mmCIF file of C-alpha atoms in Angstrom:
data_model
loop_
_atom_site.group_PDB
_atom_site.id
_atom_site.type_symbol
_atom_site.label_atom_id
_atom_site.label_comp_id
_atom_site.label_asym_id
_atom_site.label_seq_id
_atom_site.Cartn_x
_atom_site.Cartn_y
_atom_site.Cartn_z
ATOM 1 C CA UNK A 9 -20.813 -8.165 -13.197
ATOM 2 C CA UNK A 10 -20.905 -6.442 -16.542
ATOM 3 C CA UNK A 11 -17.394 -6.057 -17.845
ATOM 4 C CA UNK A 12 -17.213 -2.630 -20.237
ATOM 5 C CA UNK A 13 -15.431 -2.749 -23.863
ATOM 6 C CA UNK A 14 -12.134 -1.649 -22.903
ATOM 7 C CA UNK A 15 -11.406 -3.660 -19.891
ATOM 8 C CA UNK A 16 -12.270 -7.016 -22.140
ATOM 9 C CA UNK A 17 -9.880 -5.609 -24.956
ATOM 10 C CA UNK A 18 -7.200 -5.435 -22.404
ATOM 11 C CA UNK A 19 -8.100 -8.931 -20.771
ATOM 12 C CA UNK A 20 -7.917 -10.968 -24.049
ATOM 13 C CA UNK A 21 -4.958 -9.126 -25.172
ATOM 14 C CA UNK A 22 -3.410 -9.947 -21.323
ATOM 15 C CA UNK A 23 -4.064 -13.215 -21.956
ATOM 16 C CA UNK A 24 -2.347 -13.413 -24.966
ATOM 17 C CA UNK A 25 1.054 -12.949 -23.585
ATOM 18 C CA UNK A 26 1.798 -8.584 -24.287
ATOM 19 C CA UNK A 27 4.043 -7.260 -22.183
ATOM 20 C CA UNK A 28 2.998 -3.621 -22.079
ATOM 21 C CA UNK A 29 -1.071 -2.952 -23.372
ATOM 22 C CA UNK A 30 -2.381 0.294 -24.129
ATOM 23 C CA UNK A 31 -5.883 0.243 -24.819
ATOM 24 C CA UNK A 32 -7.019 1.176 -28.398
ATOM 25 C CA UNK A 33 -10.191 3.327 -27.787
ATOM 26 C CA UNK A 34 -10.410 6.820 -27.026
ATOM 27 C CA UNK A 35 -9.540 7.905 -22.914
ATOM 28 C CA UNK A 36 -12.477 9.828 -21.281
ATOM 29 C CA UNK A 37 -12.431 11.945 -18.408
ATOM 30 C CA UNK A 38 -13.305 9.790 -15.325
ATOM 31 C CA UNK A 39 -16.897 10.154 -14.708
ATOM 32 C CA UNK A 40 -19.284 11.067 -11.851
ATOM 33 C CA UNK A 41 -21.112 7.979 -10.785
ATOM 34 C CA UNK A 42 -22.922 9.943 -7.633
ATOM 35 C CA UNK A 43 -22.773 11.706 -4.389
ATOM 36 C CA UNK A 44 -23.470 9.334 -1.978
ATOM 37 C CA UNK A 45 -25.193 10.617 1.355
ATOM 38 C CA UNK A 46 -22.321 11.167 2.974
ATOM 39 C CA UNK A 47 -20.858 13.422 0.618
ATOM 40 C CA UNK A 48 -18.500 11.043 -1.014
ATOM 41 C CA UNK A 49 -18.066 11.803 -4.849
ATOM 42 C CA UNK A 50 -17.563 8.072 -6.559
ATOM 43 C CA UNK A 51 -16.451 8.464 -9.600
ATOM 44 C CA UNK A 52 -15.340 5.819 -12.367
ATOM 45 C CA UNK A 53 -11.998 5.140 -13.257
ATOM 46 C CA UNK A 54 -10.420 4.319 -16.799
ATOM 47 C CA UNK A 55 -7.525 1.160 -17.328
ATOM 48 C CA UNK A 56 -5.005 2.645 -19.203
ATOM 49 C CA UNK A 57 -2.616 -0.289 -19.348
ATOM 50 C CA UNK A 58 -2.167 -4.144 -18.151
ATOM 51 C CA UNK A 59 0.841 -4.525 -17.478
ATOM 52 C CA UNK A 60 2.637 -8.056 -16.769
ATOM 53 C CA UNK A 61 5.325 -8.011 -13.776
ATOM 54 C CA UNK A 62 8.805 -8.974 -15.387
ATOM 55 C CA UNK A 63 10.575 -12.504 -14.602
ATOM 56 C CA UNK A 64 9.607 -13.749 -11.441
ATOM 57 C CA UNK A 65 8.699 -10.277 -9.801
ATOM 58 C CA UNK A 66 5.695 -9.793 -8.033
ATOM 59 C CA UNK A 67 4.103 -7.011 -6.926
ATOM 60 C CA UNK A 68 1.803 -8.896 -4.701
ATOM 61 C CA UNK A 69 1.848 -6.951 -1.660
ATOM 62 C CA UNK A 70 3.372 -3.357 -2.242
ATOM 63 C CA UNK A 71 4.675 -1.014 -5.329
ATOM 64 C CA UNK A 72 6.817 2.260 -5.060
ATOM 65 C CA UNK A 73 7.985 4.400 -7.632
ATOM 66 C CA UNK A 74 11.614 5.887 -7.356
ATOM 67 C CA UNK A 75 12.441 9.336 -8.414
ATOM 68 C CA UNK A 76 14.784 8.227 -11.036
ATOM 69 C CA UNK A 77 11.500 6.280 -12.776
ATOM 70 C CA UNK A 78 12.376 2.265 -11.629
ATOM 71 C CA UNK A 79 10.335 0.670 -9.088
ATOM 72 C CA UNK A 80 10.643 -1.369 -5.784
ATOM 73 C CA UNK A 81 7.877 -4.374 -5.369
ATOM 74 C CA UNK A 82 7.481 -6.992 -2.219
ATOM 75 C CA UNK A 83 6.140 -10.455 -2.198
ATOM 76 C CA UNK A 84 5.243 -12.768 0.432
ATOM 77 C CA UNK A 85 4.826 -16.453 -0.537
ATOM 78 C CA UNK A 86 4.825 -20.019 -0.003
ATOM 79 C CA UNK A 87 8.140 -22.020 -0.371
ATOM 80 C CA UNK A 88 8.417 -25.151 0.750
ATOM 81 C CA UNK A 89 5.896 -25.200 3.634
ATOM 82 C CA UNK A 90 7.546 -21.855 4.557
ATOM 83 C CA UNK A 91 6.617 -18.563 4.239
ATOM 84 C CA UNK A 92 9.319 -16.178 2.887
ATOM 85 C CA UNK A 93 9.272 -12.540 1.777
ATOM 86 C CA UNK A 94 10.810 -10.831 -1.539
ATOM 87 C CA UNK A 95 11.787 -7.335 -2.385
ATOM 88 C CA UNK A 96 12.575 -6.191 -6.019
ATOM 89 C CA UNK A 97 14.088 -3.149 -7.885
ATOM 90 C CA UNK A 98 12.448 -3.265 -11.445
ATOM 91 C CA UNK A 99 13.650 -1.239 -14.317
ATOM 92 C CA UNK A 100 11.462 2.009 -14.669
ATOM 93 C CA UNK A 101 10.519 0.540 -17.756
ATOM 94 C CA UNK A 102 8.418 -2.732 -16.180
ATOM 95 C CA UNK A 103 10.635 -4.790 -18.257
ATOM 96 C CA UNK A 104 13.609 -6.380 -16.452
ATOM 97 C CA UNK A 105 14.652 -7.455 -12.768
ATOM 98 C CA UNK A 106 17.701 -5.194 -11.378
ATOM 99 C CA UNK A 107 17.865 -6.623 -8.206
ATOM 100 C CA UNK A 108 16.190 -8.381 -5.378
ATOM 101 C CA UNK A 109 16.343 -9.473 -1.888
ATOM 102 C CA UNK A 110 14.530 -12.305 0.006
ATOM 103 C CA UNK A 111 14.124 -12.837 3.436
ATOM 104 C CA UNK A 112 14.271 -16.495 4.660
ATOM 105 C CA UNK A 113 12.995 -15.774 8.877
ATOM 106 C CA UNK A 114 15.425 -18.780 9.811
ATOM 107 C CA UNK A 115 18.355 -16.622 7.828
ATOM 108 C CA UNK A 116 17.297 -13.011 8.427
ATOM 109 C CA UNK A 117 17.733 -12.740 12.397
ATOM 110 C CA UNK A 118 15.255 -10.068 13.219
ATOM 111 C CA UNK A 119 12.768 -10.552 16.952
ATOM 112 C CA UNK A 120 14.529 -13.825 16.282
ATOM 113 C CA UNK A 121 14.607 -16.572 13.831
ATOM 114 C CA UNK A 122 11.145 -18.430 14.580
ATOM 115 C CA UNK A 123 8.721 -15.330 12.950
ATOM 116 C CA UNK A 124 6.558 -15.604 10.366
ATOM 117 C CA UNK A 125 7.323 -13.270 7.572
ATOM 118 C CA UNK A 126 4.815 -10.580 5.991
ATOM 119 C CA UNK A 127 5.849 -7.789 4.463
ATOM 120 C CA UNK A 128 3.300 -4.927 3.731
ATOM 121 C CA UNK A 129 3.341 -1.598 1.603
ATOM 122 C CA UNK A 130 6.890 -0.357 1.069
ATOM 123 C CA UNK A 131 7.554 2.887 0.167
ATOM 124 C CA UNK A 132 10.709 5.649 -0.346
ATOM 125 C CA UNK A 133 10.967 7.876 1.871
ATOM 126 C CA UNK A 134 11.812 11.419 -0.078
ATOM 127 C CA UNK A 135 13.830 13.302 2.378
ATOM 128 C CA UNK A 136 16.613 10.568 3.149
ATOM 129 C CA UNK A 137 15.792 8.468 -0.692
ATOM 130 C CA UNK A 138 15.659 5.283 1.077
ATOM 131 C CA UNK A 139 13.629 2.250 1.173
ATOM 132 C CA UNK A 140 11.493 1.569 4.168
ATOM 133 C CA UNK A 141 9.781 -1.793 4.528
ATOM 134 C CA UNK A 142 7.438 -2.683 7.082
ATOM 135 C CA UNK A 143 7.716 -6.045 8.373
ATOM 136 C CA UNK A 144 4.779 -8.266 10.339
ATOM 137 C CA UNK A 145 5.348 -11.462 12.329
ATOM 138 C CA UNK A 146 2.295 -13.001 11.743
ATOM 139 C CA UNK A 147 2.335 -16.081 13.481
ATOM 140 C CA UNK A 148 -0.415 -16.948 15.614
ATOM 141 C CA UNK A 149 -0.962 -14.743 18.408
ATOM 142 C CA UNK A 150 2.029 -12.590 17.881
ATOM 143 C CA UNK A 151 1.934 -8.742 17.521
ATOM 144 C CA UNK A 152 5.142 -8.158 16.679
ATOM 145 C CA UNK A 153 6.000 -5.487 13.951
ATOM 146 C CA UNK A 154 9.296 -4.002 12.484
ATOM 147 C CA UNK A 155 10.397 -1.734 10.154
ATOM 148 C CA UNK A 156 13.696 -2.473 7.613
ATOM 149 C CA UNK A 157 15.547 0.007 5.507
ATOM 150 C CA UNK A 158 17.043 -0.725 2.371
ATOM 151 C CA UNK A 159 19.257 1.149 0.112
ATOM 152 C CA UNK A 160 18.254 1.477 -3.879
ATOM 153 C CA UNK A 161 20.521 -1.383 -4.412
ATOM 154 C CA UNK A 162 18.253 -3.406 -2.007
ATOM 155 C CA UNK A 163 21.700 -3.545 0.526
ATOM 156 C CA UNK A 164 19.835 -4.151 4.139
ATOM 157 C CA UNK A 165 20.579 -0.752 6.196
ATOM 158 C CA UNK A 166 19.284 -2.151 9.530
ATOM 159 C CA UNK A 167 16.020 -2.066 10.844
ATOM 160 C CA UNK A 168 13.921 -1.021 13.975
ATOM 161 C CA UNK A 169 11.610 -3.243 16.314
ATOM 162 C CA UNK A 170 8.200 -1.374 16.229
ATOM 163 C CA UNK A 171 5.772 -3.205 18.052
ATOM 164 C CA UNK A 172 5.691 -0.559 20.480
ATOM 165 C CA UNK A 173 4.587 1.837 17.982
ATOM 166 C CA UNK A 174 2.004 -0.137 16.862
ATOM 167 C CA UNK A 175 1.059 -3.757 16.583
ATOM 168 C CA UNK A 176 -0.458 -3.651 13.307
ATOM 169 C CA UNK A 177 1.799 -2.066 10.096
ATOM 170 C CA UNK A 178 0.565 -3.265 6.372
ATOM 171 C CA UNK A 179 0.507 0.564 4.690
ATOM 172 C CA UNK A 180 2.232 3.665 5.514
ATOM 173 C CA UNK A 181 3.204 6.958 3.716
ATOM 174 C CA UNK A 182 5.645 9.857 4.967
ATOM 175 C CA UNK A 183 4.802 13.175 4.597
ATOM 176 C CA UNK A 184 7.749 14.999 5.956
ATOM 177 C CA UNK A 185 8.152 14.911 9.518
ATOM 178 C CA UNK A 186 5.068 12.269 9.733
ATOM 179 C CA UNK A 187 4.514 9.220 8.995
ATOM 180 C CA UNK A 188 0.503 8.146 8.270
ATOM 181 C CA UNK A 189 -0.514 4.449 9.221
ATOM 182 C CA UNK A 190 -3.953 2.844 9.042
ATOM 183 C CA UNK A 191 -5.247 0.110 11.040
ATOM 184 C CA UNK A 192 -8.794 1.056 10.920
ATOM 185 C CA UNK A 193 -8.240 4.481 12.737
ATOM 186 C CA UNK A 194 -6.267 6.325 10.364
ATOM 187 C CA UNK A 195 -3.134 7.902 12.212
ATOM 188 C CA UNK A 196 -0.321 9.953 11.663
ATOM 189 C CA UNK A 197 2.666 9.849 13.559
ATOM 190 C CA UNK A 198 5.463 12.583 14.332
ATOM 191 C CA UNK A 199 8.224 10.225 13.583
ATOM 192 C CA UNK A 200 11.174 12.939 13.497
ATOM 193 C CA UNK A 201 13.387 12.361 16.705
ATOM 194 C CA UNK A 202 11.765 9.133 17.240
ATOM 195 C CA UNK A 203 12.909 6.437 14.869
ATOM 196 C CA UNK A 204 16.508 6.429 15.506
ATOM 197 C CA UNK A 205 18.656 5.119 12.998
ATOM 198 C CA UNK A 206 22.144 4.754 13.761
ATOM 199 C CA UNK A 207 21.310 3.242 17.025
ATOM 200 C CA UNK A 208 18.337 1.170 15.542
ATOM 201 C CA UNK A 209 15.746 1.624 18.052
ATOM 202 C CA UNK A 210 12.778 3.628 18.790
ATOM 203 C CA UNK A 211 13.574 6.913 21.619
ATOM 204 C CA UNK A 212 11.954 8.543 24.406
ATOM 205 C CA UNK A 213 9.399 7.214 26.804
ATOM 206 C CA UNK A 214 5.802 5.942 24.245
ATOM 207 C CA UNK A 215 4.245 8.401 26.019
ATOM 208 C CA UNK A 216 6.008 11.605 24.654
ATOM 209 C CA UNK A 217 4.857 10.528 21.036
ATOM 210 C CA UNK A 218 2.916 12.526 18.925
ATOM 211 C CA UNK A 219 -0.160 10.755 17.794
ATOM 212 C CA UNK A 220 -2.697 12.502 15.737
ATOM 213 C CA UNK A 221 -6.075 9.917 15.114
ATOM 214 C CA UNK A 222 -8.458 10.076 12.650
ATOM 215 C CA UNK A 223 -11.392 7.824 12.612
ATOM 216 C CA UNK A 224 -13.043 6.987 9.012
ATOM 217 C CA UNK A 225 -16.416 4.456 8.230
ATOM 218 C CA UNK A 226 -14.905 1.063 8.725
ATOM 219 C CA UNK A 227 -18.111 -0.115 7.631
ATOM 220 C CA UNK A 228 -17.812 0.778 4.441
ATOM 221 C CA UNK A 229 -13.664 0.380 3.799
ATOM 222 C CA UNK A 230 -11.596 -1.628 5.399
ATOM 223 C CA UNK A 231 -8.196 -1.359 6.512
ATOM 224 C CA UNK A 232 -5.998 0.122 3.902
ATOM 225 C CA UNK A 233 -3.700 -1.985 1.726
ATOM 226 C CA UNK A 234 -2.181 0.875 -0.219
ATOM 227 C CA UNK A 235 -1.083 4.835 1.058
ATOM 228 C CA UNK A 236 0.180 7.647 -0.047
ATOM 229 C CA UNK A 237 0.204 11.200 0.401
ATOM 230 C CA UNK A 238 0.455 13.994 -2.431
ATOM 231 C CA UNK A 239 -0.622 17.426 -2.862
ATOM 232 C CA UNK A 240 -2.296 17.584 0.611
ATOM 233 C CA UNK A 241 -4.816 14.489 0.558
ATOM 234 C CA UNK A 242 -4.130 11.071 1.541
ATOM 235 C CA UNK A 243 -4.981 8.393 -0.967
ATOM 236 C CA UNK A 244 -6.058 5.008 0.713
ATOM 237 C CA UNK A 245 -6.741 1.421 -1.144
ATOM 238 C CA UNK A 246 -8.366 -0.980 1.231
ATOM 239 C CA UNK A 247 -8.862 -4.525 1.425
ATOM 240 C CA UNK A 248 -11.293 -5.409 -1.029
ATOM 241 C CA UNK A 249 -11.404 -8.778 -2.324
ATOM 242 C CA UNK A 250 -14.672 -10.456 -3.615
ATOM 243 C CA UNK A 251 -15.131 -13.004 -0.811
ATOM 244 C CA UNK A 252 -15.069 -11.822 1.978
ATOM 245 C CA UNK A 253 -16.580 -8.155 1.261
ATOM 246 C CA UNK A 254 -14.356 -5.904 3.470
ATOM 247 C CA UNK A 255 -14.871 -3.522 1.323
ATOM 248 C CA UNK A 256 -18.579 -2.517 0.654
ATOM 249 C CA UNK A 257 -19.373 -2.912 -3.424
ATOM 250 C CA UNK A 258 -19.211 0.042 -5.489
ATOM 251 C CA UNK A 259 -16.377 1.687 -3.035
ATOM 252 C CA UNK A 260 -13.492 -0.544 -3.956
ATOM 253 C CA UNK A 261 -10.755 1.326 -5.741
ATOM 254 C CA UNK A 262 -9.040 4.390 -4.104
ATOM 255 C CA UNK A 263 -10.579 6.207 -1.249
ATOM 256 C CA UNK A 264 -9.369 10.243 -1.170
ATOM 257 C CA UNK A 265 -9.612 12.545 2.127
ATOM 258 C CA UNK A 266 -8.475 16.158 1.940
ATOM 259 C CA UNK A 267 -5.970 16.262 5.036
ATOM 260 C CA UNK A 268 -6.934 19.705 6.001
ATOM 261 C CA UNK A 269 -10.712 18.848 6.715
ATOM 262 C CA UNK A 270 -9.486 15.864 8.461
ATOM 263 C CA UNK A 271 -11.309 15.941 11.918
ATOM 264 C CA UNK A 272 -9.325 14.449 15.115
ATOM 265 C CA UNK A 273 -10.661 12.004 17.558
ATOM 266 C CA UNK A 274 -11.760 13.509 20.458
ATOM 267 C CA UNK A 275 -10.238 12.831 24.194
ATOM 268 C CA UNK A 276 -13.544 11.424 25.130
ATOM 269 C CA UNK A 277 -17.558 11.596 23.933
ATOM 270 C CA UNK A 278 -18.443 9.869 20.348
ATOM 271 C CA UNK A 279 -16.044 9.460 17.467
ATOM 272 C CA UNK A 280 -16.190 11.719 14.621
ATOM 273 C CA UNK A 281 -16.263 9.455 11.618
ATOM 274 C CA UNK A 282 -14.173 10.860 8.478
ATOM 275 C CA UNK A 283 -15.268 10.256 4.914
ATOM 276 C CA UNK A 284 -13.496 10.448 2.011
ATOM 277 C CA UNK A 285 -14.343 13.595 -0.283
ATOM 278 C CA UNK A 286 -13.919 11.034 -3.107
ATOM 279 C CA UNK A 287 -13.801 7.387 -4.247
ATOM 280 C CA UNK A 288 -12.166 6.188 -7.638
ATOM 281 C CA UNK A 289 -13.771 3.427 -8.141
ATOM 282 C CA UNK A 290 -12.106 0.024 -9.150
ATOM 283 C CA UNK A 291 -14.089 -2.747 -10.398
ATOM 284 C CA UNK A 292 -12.459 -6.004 -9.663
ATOM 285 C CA UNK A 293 -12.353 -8.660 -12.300
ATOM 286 C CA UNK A 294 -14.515 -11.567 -11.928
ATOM 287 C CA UNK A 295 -12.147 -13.856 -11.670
ATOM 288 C CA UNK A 296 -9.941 -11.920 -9.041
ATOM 289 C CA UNK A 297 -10.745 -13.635 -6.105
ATOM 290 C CA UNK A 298 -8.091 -11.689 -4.059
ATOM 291 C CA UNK A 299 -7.760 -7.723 -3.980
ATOM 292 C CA UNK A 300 -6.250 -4.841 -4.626
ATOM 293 C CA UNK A 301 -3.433 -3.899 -3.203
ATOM 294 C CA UNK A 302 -0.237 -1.348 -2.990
ATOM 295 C CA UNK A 303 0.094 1.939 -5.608
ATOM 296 C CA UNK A 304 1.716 4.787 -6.251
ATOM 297 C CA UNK A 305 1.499 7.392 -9.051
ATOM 298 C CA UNK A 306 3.098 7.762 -11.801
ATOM 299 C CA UNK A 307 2.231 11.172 -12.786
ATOM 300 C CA UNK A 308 -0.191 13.658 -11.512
ATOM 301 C CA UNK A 309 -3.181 11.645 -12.744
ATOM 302 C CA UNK A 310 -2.329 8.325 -13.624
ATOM 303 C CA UNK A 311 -1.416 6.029 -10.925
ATOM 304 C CA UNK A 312 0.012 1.975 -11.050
ATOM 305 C CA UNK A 313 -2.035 -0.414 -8.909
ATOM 306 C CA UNK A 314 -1.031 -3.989 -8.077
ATOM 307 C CA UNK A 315 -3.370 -6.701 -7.366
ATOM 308 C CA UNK A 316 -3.118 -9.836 -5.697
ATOM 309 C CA UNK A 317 -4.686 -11.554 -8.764
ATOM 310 C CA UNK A 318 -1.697 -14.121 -10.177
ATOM 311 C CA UNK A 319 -0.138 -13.130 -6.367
ATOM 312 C CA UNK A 320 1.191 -10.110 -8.394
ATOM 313 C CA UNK A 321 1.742 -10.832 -11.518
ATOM 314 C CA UNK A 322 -0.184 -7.752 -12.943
ATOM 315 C CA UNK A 323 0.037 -4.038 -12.721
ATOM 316 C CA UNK A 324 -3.111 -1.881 -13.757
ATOM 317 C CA UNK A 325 -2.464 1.919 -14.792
ATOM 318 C CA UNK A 326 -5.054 4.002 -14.146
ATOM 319 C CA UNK A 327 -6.773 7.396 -15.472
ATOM 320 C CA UNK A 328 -8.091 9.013 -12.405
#
């Protein structure tokens, strides 16, 4: 893979131990690489920064900007033959720790005390400004998934078993009364009325939900890792580590569909497949043999992306 100018000025300075990197040459416009056949616009996307996680936060599985500038991350990891799960609140400056919480399964009583933790994109929900975490058992041959809320000081609000909703939960966005998930059929959810809180558990009979699907080209991208929705399109990373190929080279990066051309599965005949209007595309570094994962922006055209590289240790800001 050829590696351009820039992105090796950042790497060696990365490597020498910066804290914050800004790259030194001038910042074009993204460019147009092509229009592929489907009528997906991939276009190239400039590193603004590198940007070092601070202590021993990791944003190795999801990142979310608060309002007031600061950030939440989550971790899952390895700790003595165990796996365990970490949330952090970071200083909207990237440099210092505020707070964080860790979830030992044997400590945390959630199904019970025997899952196997995995924590996937997290992400603050506007209208209430709390944290909402979704939570995976993924032990072998469970489907069990949950969703925890958190306060900004990371105090544990409760949570809600969700494995009726849906057995798979590693990204989700709101967007008002909705709620978007992706497990390879991209779907939005009326969650309003549903989810209730204060008795912490979901209402009504499954069958009154409101499910709108959306089927996209799994051959191409793979199930998202990273969601959000702004300005009337929903941004999607997916899986897209060197590997294994989920993600089909030369799409990795940040897939974009304009919600309002979105097309909904039908009750019966052949799927309609969905592609995205545009692809920002995210070279991985050679020696990132993991992927990409959780993002959010930080202003209308720049967004932070965390990769699993380091299992989190780095932050990439992004012209798109």
């Amino acid at each position: 893979m050829k590696l351009n100018p820039t992105f090796i000025l950042i790497l060696a300075l990365t490597l020498t131990g910066c804290t914050a990197l800004t790259t030194t040459t001038p910042i074009e416009e993204s460019s147009l690489i092509e229009v592929d056949s489907n009528g997906t616009a991939r276009h190239s996307v400039n590193i603004m920064e590198v940007i070092p996680t601070p202590g021993d936060s990791r944003a190795q599985q999801g990142i979310t900007r608060h309002p007031d500038g600061s950030y939440f991350m989550s971790q899952n990891k390895h700790e003595n033959n165990k796996t365990v799960s970490y949330l952090f609140h970071v200083s909207s400056d990237l440099g210092s720790v505020v707070s964080q919480f860790k979830i030992i399964p044997e400590e945390f009583t959630l199904w019970d005390n025997n899952y196997r933790t995995h924590l996937g994109q997290i992400a603050i929900n506007p209208d209430d400004g709390y944290l909402y975490v979704p939570i995976m058992d993924t032990a072998a041959g469970s489907p069990r998934t949950g969703l925890l809320r958190f306060d900004t000081d990371l105090n544990f609000l409760g949570w809600i078993d969700t494995t009726s909703f849906s057995p798979y939960i590693d990204a989700l966005a709101f967007d008002g009364e909705y709620i978007w998930i992706d497990y390879s059929i991209l779907c939005r959810f009326k969650w309003a009325g549903v989810f209730d809180w204060e008795n912490k558990k979901l209402t009504s009979p499954s069958s009154q939900w409101e499910w709108t699907r959306f089927d996209r080209d799994t051959d191409r991208f793979s199930t998202s890792q990273g969601m959000q929705v702004r300005d009337g399109k929903i941004y999607l990373v997916p899986e897209c580590d060197p590997v294994t190929n989920r993600t089909e080279k030369g799409y990795t990066g940040i897939a974009v569909y304009d919600i309002s051309s979105l097309i909904e599965r039908p009750k019966s005949g052949d799927k309609i497949v969905n592609y995205p209007q545009k692809v920002h595309y995210f070279e991985l570094p050679e020696d990132n043999y993991a992927d990409h994962e959780a993002f959010d922006f930080i202003s209308d055209t720049r967004v932070i992306i965390s990769s699993a590289r380091g299992n989190g240790d780095t932050l990439w800001v992004l012209q798109i």
